[in-house]
PDB file of C-alpha atoms in Angstrom:
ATOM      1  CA  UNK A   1      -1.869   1.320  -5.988  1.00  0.00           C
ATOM      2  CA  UNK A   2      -2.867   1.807  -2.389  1.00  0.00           C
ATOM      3  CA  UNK A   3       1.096   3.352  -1.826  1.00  0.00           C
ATOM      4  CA  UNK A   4       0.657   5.826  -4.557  1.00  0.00           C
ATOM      5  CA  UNK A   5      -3.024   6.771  -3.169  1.00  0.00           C
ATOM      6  CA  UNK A   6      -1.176   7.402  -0.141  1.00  0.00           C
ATOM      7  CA  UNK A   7       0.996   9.392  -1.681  1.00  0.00           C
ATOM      8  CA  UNK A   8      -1.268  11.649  -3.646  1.00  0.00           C
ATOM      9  CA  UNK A   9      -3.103  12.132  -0.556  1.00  0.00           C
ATOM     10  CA  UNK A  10      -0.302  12.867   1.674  1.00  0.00           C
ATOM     11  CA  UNK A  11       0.942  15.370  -1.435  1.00  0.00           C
ATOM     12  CA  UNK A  12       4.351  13.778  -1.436  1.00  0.00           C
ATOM     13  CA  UNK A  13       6.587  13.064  -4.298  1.00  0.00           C
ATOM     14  CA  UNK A  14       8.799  10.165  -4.163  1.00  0.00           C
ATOM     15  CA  UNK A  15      12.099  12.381  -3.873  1.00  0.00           C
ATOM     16  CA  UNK A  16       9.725  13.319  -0.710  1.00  0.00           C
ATOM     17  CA  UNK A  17       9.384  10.099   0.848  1.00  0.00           C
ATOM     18  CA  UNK A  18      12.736   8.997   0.260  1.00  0.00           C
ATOM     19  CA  UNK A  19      14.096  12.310   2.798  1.00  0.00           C
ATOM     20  CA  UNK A  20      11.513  11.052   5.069  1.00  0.00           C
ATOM     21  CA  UNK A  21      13.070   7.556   4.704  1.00  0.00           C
ATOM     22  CA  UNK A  22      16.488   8.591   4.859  1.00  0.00           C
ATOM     23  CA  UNK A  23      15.606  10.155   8.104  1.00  0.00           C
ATOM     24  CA  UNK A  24      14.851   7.696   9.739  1.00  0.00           C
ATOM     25  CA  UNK A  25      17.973   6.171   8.771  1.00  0.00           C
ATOM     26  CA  UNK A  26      16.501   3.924   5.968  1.00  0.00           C
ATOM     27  CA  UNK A  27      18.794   4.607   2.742  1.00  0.00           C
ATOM     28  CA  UNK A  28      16.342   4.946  -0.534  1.00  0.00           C
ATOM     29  CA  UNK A  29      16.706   6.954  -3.079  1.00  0.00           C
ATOM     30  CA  UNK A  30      13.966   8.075  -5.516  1.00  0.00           C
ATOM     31  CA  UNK A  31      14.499   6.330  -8.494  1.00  0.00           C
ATOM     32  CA  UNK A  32      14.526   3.262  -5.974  1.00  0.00           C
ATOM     33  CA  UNK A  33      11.536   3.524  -4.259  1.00  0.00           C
ATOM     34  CA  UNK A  34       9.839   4.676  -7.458  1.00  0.00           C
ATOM     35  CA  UNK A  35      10.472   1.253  -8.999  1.00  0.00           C
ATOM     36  CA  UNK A  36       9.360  -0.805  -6.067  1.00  0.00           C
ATOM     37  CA  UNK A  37       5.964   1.219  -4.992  1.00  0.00           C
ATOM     38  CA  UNK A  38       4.992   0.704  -9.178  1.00  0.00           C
ATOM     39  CA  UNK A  39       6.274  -2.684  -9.134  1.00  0.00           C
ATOM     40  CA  UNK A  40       4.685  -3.424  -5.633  1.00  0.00           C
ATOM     41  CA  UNK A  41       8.033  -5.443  -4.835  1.00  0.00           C
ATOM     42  CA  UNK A  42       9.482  -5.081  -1.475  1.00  0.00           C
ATOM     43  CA  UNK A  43       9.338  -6.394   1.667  1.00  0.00           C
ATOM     44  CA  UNK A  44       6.733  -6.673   3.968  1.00  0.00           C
ATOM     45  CA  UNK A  45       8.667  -4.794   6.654  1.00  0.00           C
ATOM     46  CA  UNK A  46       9.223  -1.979   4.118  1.00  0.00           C
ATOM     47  CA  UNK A  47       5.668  -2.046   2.954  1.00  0.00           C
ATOM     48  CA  UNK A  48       5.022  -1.423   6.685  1.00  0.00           C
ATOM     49  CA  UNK A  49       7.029   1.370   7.088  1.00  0.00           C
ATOM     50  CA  UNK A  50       5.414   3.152   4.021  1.00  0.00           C
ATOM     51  CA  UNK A  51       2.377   2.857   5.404  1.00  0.00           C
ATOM     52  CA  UNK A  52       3.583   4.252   8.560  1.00  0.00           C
ATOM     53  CA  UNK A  53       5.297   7.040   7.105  1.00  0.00           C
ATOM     54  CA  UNK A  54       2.471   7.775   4.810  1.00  0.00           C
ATOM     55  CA  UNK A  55       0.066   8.291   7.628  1.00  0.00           C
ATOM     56  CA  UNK A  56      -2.359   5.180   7.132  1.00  0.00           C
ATOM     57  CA  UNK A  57      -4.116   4.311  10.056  1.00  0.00           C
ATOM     58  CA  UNK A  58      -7.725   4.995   9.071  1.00  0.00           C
ATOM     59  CA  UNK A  59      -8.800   4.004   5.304  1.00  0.00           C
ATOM     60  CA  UNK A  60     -12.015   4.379   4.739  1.00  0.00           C
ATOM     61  CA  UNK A  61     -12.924   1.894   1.875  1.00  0.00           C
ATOM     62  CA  UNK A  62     -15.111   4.426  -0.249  1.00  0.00           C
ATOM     63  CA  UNK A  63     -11.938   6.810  -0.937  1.00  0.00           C
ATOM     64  CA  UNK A  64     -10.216   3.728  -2.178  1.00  0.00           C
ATOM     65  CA  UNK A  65      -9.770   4.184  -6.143  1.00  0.00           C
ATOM     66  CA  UNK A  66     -11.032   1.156  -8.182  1.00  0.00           C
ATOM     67  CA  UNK A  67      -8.184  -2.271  -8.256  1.00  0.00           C
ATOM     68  CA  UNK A  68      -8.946  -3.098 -11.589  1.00  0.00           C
ATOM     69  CA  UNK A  69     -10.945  -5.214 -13.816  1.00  0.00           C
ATOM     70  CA  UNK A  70      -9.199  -8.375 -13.137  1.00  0.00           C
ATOM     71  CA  UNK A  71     -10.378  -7.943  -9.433  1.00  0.00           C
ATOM     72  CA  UNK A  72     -13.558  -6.163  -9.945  1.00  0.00           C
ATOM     73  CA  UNK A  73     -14.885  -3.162  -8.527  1.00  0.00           C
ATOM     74  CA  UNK A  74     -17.541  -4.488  -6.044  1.00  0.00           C
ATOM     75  CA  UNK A  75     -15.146  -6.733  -4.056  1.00  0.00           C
ATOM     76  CA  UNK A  76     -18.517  -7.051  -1.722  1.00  0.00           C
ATOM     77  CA  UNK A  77     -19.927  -9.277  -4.618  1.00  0.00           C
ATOM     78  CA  UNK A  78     -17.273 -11.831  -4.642  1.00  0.00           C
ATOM     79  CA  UNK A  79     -18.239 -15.350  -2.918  1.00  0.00           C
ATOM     80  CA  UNK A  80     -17.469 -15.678   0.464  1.00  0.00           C
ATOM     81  CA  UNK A  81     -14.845 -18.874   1.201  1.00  0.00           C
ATOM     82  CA  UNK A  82     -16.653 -21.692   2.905  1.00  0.00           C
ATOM     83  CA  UNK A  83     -15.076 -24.106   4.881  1.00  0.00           C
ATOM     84  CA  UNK A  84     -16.647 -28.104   5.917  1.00  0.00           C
ATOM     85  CA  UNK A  85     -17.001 -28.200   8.934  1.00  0.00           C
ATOM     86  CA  UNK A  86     -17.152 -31.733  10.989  1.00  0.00           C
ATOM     87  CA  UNK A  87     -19.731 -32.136  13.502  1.00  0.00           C
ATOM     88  CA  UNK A  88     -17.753 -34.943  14.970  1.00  0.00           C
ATOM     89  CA  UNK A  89     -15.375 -32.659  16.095  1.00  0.00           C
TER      90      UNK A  89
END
């Protein structure tokens, strides 16, 4: 979701951001990179270079679109993880 945000923002299309891949002498093809950004399956390293090549250094949170039901749209109001701590320590 965040990848195809990216995208959209950037205006690219995915034949797009394969050249710009291929450039840099990563070989992707469309159809490829189509599959993975919908799946979300790839590495982390590619994941990384997507981001790079998509421009994302600055996000700001409110231009984010909405993850979904399952995650909820106020990720604010989800319980914050505590952990014990030991004062013995």
């Amino acid at each position: 979701m965040l990848l195809k945000f990216l995208m959209e923002r950037e205006e690219l299309t995915y034949r797009q951001l394969a050249e710009k891949l291929n450039g840099l002498g990563i070989e992707e093809n469309e159809r490829n990179l189509r599959n993975k950004i919908s799946k979300g399956e790839m590495s982390a390293a590619m994941f990384l270079i997507l981001m790079k090549v998509l421009k994302a250094k600055n996000l700001p949170m409110e231009s984010l679109p909405v993850l979904g039901d399952d995650i909820g749209a106020d990720l604010t109001a989800r319980p914050a993880i505590s952990l014990p701590i030991d004062e013995n320590q």
